[in-house]
Amino acid sequence: MFLQMKNITKIFDKQTALNNISADIQKGEFVCILGPSGCGKTTLLRIIAGLENLTSGQVFINGKDATFLPPSKRNFGIVFQSYALFPNMTVMGNIMFGLQQKKGMTKDEMVSKAYESLRMVDLFEHRDKYPRQLSGGMQQRTALARAIALSPAFLLLDEPLSALDAKVRSRLRSEIRAIQKTLQITAIMVTHDQEEALTMADRIIVMNNSFVEQIGTPREIYDSPATPFVANFIGAMNFFQDSDETCAIRPENVIITDRHSPHDFTAVIKHVEFKGPLTRVLGEMPNRTEIHLDISSETADKMNLNENAMVFLKMPHEHLIKY
């Protein structure tokens, strides 16, 4: 086990930011800490880095107790949301500055390492530019190059993509993941973006209100959410009451059938929303519960999906989650 968090609690002025958090991270794994604002995920990352003291609990890095180890002794690279680049230094200067803080390297070794990391993030041709001359995505890639140039044992990413626009964010997601796989470096990323976590992570730690709600692979968390919070936070989810049970089902798993086939519910269409390859249908069941359905737009075109029309719905048992 590369990184272990054991019973970590953090209290600020009588307010509990982290409540008895335990998690294990394997060497070479990409783990996302996912949750809404204020749930404690950045505090947890800062405790892993040694930038924040914990109230109780332990942190182990590579089998050694690192609970009270200063950040300088933990051998990590970190990338922040704000890039944190020196504006008066070139791209190359920013990377060299980080390397100069590391003892035991010659100037030639530092330059070689800087060039290697710049090529990895595809910024070698821009090495003499200043941060103000770069796009947001290029600035974030510079920050990433600076972090990996130090050959850290693990990489911490604190909402690194949240300040970027959607297209750049999507491209950088795959670039960061490819670099992490190439280097086989352990990476821990804080995010509130479920799509980011689902597409990038080997495993996800879902947090809410200072607690861990669930730890699992993206598929496990999407298909088998452990709590209603996880079900609602990751992707879209329908909830409805069936006898005394709360049931949940993903919109893509609800089937529209015809009145003569076996069906579980009826609903009146309230809104139809075209979303490219998918069409989302918002319906209302007789008890006023809203239900969302996602069907292929090709299939939707062949159906009579007009507002106020009645549809007959099948909820396949294998896709129902009960709480």
Tab-separated table of C-alpha atoms in Angstrom:
chain	number	residue	atom	x	y	z
A	1	MET	CA	0.000	0.000	0.000
A	2	PHE	CA	1.526	3.338	-1.022
A	3	LEU	CA	-0.618	5.792	0.926
A	4	GLN	CA	-2.811	5.098	3.934
A	5	MET	CA	-5.134	7.455	5.774
A	6	LYS	CA	-6.238	6.067	9.124
A	7	ASN	CA	-9.100	7.574	11.149
A	8	ILE	CA	-8.294	11.148	10.140
A	9	THR	CA	-10.274	13.810	11.973
A	10	LYS	CA	-9.830	17.567	11.577
A	11	ILE	CA	-11.682	20.105	13.711
A	12	PHE	CA	-11.547	23.875	13.057
A	13	ASP	CA	-12.946	26.014	15.898
A	14	LYS	CA	-15.416	23.320	16.996
A	15	GLN	CA	-16.459	22.636	13.386
A	16	THR	CA	-15.604	19.146	12.100
A	17	ALA	CA	-14.068	19.337	8.619
A	18	LEU	CA	-13.092	15.646	8.485
A	19	ASN	CA	-14.792	12.942	10.523
A	20	ASN	CA	-12.835	9.692	10.995
A	21	ILE	CA	-11.656	9.318	7.377
A	22	SER	CA	-9.858	6.120	6.354
A	23	ALA	CA	-8.714	5.199	2.832
A	24	ASP	CA	-5.900	3.275	1.154
A	25	ILE	CA	-4.279	4.235	-2.155
A	26	GLN	CA	-2.181	1.820	-4.204
A	27	LYS	CA	1.089	2.721	-5.914
A	28	GLY	CA	0.481	4.019	-9.449
A	29	GLU	CA	-3.240	4.547	-8.835
A	30	PHE	CA	-5.185	7.634	-9.943
A	31	VAL	CA	-7.684	8.476	-7.197
A	32	CYS	CA	-10.224	11.309	-7.254
A	33	ILE	CA	-11.586	12.806	-4.042
A	34	LEU	CA	-15.035	13.930	-5.169
A	35	GLY	CA	-17.685	15.924	-3.373
A	36	PRO	CA	-19.560	19.230	-3.151
A	37	SER	CA	-17.972	22.462	-1.926
A	38	GLY	CA	-17.253	22.461	1.794
A	39	CYS	CA	-17.313	18.669	2.229
A	40	GLY	CA	-13.667	18.497	3.414
A	41	LYS	CA	-11.933	17.184	0.272
A	42	THR	CA	-9.321	19.978	-0.009
A	43	THR	CA	-8.608	19.742	3.737
A	44	LEU	CA	-7.919	16.028	3.266
A	45	LEU	CA	-5.534	16.751	0.377
A	46	ARG	CA	-3.710	19.369	2.456
A	47	ILE	CA	-3.319	16.862	5.312
A	48	ILE	CA	-1.837	14.310	2.876
A	49	ALA	CA	0.601	17.040	1.770
A	50	GLY	CA	1.455	18.050	5.333
A	51	LEU	CA	0.160	21.584	4.676
A	52	GLU	CA	-2.503	21.131	7.347
A	53	ASN	CA	-2.183	19.482	10.755
A	54	LEU	CA	-4.742	16.850	11.660
A	55	THR	CA	-6.600	16.711	14.977
A	56	SER	CA	-6.298	12.937	15.220
A	57	GLY	CA	-5.449	9.981	13.003
A	58	GLN	CA	-2.405	8.941	10.964
A	59	VAL	CA	-0.969	9.257	7.450
A	60	PHE	CA	1.386	6.570	6.129
A	61	ILE	CA	3.445	7.066	2.959
A	62	ASN	CA	5.144	3.987	1.557
A	63	GLY	CA	4.635	2.137	4.825
A	64	LYS	CA	6.191	4.844	7.000
A	65	ASP	CA	4.331	7.046	9.462
A	66	ALA	CA	4.321	10.515	7.870
A	67	THR	CA	1.721	12.085	10.170
A	68	PHE	CA	4.088	14.752	11.500
A	69	LEU	CA	6.495	14.872	8.556
A	70	PRO	CA	6.906	18.386	7.062
A	71	PRO	CA	5.815	18.890	3.418
A	72	SER	CA	9.449	19.099	2.255
A	73	LYS	CA	10.052	15.529	3.415
A	74	ARG	CA	7.001	13.955	1.732
A	75	ASN	CA	8.296	14.026	-1.868
A	76	PHE	CA	5.156	15.121	-3.710
A	77	GLY	CA	4.405	17.432	-6.605
A	78	ILE	CA	1.345	19.671	-6.396
A	79	VAL	CA	-0.766	21.470	-8.994
A	80	PHE	CA	-3.266	24.112	-7.855
A	81	GLN	CA	-6.368	25.531	-9.525
A	82	SER	CA	-4.678	28.957	-9.715
A	83	TYR	CA	-1.515	27.681	-11.559
A	84	ALA	CA	0.707	29.609	-9.053
A	85	LEU	CA	3.293	30.510	-11.724
A	86	PHE	CA	5.841	33.300	-11.315
A	87	PRO	CA	4.694	35.989	-13.807
A	88	ASN	CA	8.187	37.481	-14.194
A	89	MET	CA	9.730	34.124	-15.207
A	90	THR	CA	9.460	32.284	-18.511
A	91	VAL	CA	7.970	28.811	-18.734
A	92	MET	CA	11.496	27.398	-18.574
A	93	GLY	CA	12.345	29.709	-15.664
A	94	ASN	CA	9.341	28.521	-13.673
A	95	ILE	CA	10.375	24.888	-14.072
A	96	MET	CA	14.040	25.568	-13.374
A	97	PHE	CA	13.105	27.455	-10.193
A	98	GLY	CA	11.473	24.331	-8.801
A	99	LEU	CA	14.442	22.168	-9.766
A	100	GLN	CA	16.913	24.596	-8.187
A	101	GLN	CA	15.276	23.983	-4.808
A	102	LYS	CA	16.236	20.313	-5.116
A	103	LYS	CA	19.766	19.641	-3.944
A	104	GLY	CA	22.279	17.400	-5.653
A	105	MET	CA	21.508	18.163	-9.303
A	106	THR	CA	23.945	19.752	-11.753
A	107	LYS	CA	22.820	22.586	-14.065
A	108	ASP	CA	22.908	20.223	-17.055
A	109	GLU	CA	20.772	17.656	-15.212
A	110	MET	CA	18.245	20.365	-14.308
A	111	VAL	CA	18.012	21.606	-17.904
A	112	SER	CA	17.646	18.036	-19.175
A	113	LYS	CA	14.871	17.334	-16.656
A	114	ALA	CA	13.087	20.596	-17.528
A	115	TYR	CA	13.234	19.812	-21.258
A	116	GLU	CA	11.923	16.299	-20.642
A	117	SER	CA	8.906	17.533	-18.659
A	118	LEU	CA	8.188	20.308	-21.203
A	119	ARG	CA	8.131	17.784	-24.034
A	120	MET	CA	5.824	15.580	-22.011
A	121	VAL	CA	3.227	18.381	-21.736
A	122	ASP	CA	3.898	19.552	-25.315
A	123	LEU	CA	5.264	22.981	-24.313
A	124	PHE	CA	8.883	22.709	-25.431
A	125	GLU	CA	8.350	25.209	-28.269
A	126	HIS	CA	6.843	27.695	-25.771
A	127	ARG	CA	9.613	27.454	-23.155
A	128	ASP	CA	10.750	31.089	-23.595
A	129	LYS	CA	7.268	32.602	-23.233
A	130	TYR	CA	5.949	34.270	-20.097
A	131	PRO	CA	2.740	33.080	-18.377
A	132	ARG	CA	0.793	36.133	-19.644
A	133	GLN	CA	1.532	34.990	-23.216
A	134	LEU	CA	-0.056	31.583	-22.622
A	135	SER	CA	-3.660	30.402	-22.609
A	136	GLY	CA	-5.158	29.087	-19.364
A	137	GLY	CA	-4.669	25.501	-20.522
A	138	MET	CA	-1.004	26.130	-21.369
A	139	GLN	CA	-0.434	27.786	-17.990
A	140	GLN	CA	-1.895	24.746	-16.253
A	141	ARG	CA	0.315	22.448	-18.351
A	142	THR	CA	3.306	24.554	-17.254
A	143	ALA	CA	2.296	24.021	-13.615
A	144	LEU	CA	2.003	20.285	-14.298
A	145	ALA	CA	5.456	20.230	-15.977
A	146	ARG	CA	6.946	22.006	-12.963
A	147	ALA	CA	5.447	19.386	-10.639
A	148	ILE	CA	6.552	16.302	-12.601
A	149	ALA	CA	10.056	17.684	-13.325
A	150	LEU	CA	10.883	17.044	-9.659
A	151	SER	CA	10.235	13.292	-10.120
A	152	PRO	CA	7.953	13.196	-7.069
A	153	ALA	CA	6.785	9.972	-5.460
A	154	PHE	CA	3.189	11.139	-5.858
A	155	LEU	CA	1.218	13.957	-7.438
A	156	LEU	CA	-1.499	16.049	-5.767
A	157	LEU	CA	-3.963	17.957	-7.947
A	158	ASP	CA	-6.288	20.479	-6.281
A	159	GLU	CA	-9.184	21.273	-8.666
A	160	PRO	CA	-6.606	21.778	-11.457
A	161	LEU	CA	-9.125	22.152	-14.293
A	162	SER	CA	-11.977	24.113	-12.748
A	163	ALA	CA	-10.812	27.527	-14.026
A	164	LEU	CA	-10.708	26.346	-17.658
A	165	ASP	CA	-13.427	26.277	-20.297
A	166	ALA	CA	-15.172	23.002	-21.165
A	167	LYS	CA	-13.202	22.088	-24.313
A	168	VAL	CA	-9.792	22.790	-22.763
A	169	ARG	CA	-10.867	20.945	-19.610
A	170	SER	CA	-11.840	17.876	-21.607
A	171	ARG	CA	-8.538	17.812	-23.521
A	172	LEU	CA	-6.427	18.335	-20.397
A	173	ARG	CA	-8.269	15.523	-18.596
A	174	SER	CA	-6.992	12.997	-21.116
A	175	GLU	CA	-3.519	14.607	-21.218
A	176	ILE	CA	-3.083	14.473	-17.427
A	177	ARG	CA	-4.274	10.865	-17.330
A	178	ALA	CA	-1.914	9.871	-20.170
A	179	ILE	CA	1.059	11.512	-18.412
A	180	GLN	CA	0.161	9.832	-15.118
A	181	LYS	CA	0.017	6.427	-16.825
A	182	THR	CA	3.306	7.033	-18.666
A	183	LEU	CA	5.092	7.996	-15.450
A	184	GLN	CA	3.208	5.342	-13.439
A	185	ILE	CA	2.981	7.937	-10.684
A	186	THR	CA	0.432	7.812	-7.861
A	187	ALA	CA	-1.975	10.735	-8.303
A	188	ILE	CA	-4.669	12.125	-6.010
A	189	MET	CA	-6.999	14.747	-7.443
A	190	VAL	CA	-9.622	16.825	-5.681
A	191	THR	CA	-12.640	17.721	-7.809
A	192	HIS	CA	-16.322	18.600	-7.490
A	193	ASP	CA	-16.892	17.586	-11.137
A	194	GLN	CA	-18.418	14.112	-11.377
A	195	GLU	CA	-17.554	13.766	-15.087
A	196	GLU	CA	-13.901	14.480	-14.307
A	197	ALA	CA	-13.877	11.781	-11.629
A	198	LEU	CA	-15.712	9.203	-13.756
A	199	THR	CA	-13.435	9.672	-16.781
A	200	MET	CA	-10.071	10.001	-15.020
A	201	ALA	CA	-10.037	7.926	-11.839
A	202	ASP	CA	-9.142	4.321	-11.141
A	203	ARG	CA	-11.085	4.773	-7.919
A	204	ILE	CA	-13.194	7.558	-6.437
A	205	ILE	CA	-13.515	8.634	-2.800
A	206	VAL	CA	-16.944	10.279	-2.549
A	207	MET	CA	-17.198	12.739	0.344
A	208	ASN	CA	-20.110	14.608	1.842
A	209	ASN	CA	-20.270	16.819	4.911
A	210	SER	CA	-16.898	15.660	6.374
A	211	PHE	CA	-17.621	11.927	5.869
A	212	VAL	CA	-16.641	9.378	3.216
A	213	GLU	CA	-19.861	8.099	1.647
A	214	GLN	CA	-18.306	5.493	-0.649
A	215	ILE	CA	-14.989	4.366	-2.148
A	216	GLY	CA	-14.998	2.405	-5.388
A	217	THR	CA	-14.265	2.298	-9.096
A	218	PRO	CA	-16.208	4.700	-11.316
A	219	ARG	CA	-18.354	1.780	-12.530
A	220	GLU	CA	-19.094	0.576	-8.973
A	221	ILE	CA	-20.060	4.040	-7.830
A	222	TYR	CA	-22.251	4.713	-10.875
A	223	ASP	CA	-23.978	1.313	-10.995
A	224	SER	CA	-24.147	0.565	-7.256
A	225	PRO	CA	-24.210	3.827	-5.275
A	226	ALA	CA	-24.038	2.973	-1.577
A	227	THR	CA	-26.230	5.848	-0.369
A	228	PRO	CA	-28.932	8.118	-1.809
A	229	PHE	CA	-26.421	10.998	-1.671
A	230	VAL	CA	-23.972	9.156	-3.953
A	231	ALA	CA	-26.812	8.088	-6.251
A	232	ASN	CA	-27.975	11.689	-6.603
A	233	PHE	CA	-24.505	13.269	-6.813
A	234	ILE	CA	-23.025	10.978	-9.485
A	235	GLY	CA	-24.970	11.299	-12.718
A	236	ALA	CA	-28.745	11.703	-12.969
A	237	MET	CA	-30.994	9.502	-10.845
A	238	ASN	CA	-34.733	9.009	-10.398
A	239	PHE	CA	-36.100	8.355	-6.913
A	240	PHE	CA	-39.566	7.032	-6.137
A	241	GLN	CA	-41.395	5.249	-3.336
A	242	ASP	CA	-42.518	1.660	-3.809
A	243	SER	CA	-44.394	0.424	-0.742
A	244	ASP	CA	-42.068	1.314	2.158
A	245	GLU	CA	-38.886	1.349	0.081
A	246	THR	CA	-37.067	4.209	-1.605
A	247	CYS	CA	-36.122	3.048	-5.087
A	248	ALA	CA	-33.696	4.596	-7.532
A	249	ILE	CA	-33.071	4.065	-11.246
A	250	ARG	CA	-30.931	5.815	-13.845
A	251	PRO	CA	-32.803	7.674	-16.631
A	252	GLU	CA	-31.160	5.504	-19.321
A	253	ASN	CA	-32.524	2.340	-17.667
A	254	VAL	CA	-36.218	3.339	-17.744
A	255	ILE	CA	-37.953	1.771	-20.750
A	256	ILE	CA	-40.936	3.250	-22.599
A	257	THR	CA	-43.258	0.438	-23.643
A	258	ASP	CA	-46.768	0.353	-25.127
A	259	ARG	CA	-50.023	0.113	-23.208
A	260	HIS	CA	-50.490	-3.574	-24.079
A	261	SER	CA	-47.103	-4.684	-22.704
A	262	PRO	CA	-46.361	-5.269	-19.024
A	263	HIS	CA	-45.517	-1.945	-17.409
A	264	ASP	CA	-44.797	-0.699	-13.886
A	265	PHE	CA	-45.905	2.931	-14.095
A	266	THR	CA	-47.520	5.503	-16.299
A	267	ALA	CA	-46.398	9.111	-16.668
A	268	VAL	CA	-47.537	12.239	-18.476
A	269	ILE	CA	-44.855	13.954	-20.560
A	270	LYS	CA	-44.078	17.445	-19.279
A	271	HIS	CA	-41.031	18.299	-21.380
A	272	VAL	CA	-38.881	16.805	-24.144
A	273	GLU	CA	-35.284	17.992	-24.433
A	274	PHE	CA	-33.085	17.204	-27.455
A	275	LYS	CA	-29.454	16.655	-26.381
A	276	GLY	CA	-27.798	15.521	-29.606
A	277	PRO	CA	-27.484	11.716	-29.613
A	278	LEU	CA	-29.821	11.498	-26.597
A	279	THR	CA	-33.263	12.895	-25.897
A	280	ARG	CA	-34.303	13.476	-22.284
A	281	VAL	CA	-37.972	13.133	-21.427
A	282	LEU	CA	-39.357	14.634	-18.225
A	283	GLY	CA	-42.546	12.950	-17.084
A	284	GLU	CA	-44.851	13.130	-14.086
A	285	MET	CA	-46.271	9.995	-12.495
A	286	PRO	CA	-49.827	9.921	-11.029
A	287	ASN	CA	-48.498	10.605	-7.504
A	288	ARG	CA	-46.784	13.791	-8.838
A	289	THR	CA	-43.301	12.225	-8.702
A	290	GLU	CA	-41.053	13.473	-11.516
A	291	ILE	CA	-39.312	10.896	-13.690
A	292	HIS	CA	-36.505	11.458	-16.200
A	293	LEU	CA	-35.838	9.161	-19.143
A	294	ASP	CA	-32.908	9.166	-21.559
A	295	ILE	CA	-33.463	7.505	-24.932
A	296	SER	CA	-31.573	7.658	-28.193
A	297	SER	CA	-32.744	10.563	-30.366
A	298	GLU	CA	-33.216	8.137	-33.257
A	299	THR	CA	-35.662	6.109	-31.159
A	300	ALA	CA	-37.334	9.275	-29.836
A	301	ASP	CA	-38.037	10.442	-33.403
A	302	LYS	CA	-40.140	7.303	-33.984
A	303	MET	CA	-42.231	7.815	-30.830
A	304	ASN	CA	-45.135	10.086	-30.082
A	305	LEU	CA	-43.323	12.104	-27.412
A	306	ASN	CA	-45.536	15.159	-27.298
A	307	GLU	CA	-46.183	17.181	-24.168
A	308	ASN	CA	-49.195	15.909	-22.159
A	309	ALA	CA	-49.068	12.502	-23.895
A	310	MET	CA	-49.168	9.464	-21.628
A	311	VAL	CA	-46.303	6.956	-21.651
A	312	PHE	CA	-46.076	3.464	-20.143
A	313	LEU	CA	-42.888	2.761	-18.242
A	314	LYS	CA	-40.997	-0.416	-17.400
A	315	MET	CA	-38.413	-0.374	-14.573
A	316	PRO	CA	-36.166	-3.429	-15.131
A	317	HIS	CA	-35.580	-5.130	-11.795
A	318	GLU	CA	-31.836	-5.591	-12.410
A	319	HIS	CA	-31.396	-1.807	-12.648
A	320	LEU	CA	-33.418	-0.898	-9.553
A	321	ILE	CA	-31.479	0.229	-6.474
A	322	LYS	CA	-33.302	0.037	-3.156
A	323	TYR	CA	-32.515	1.980	0.037
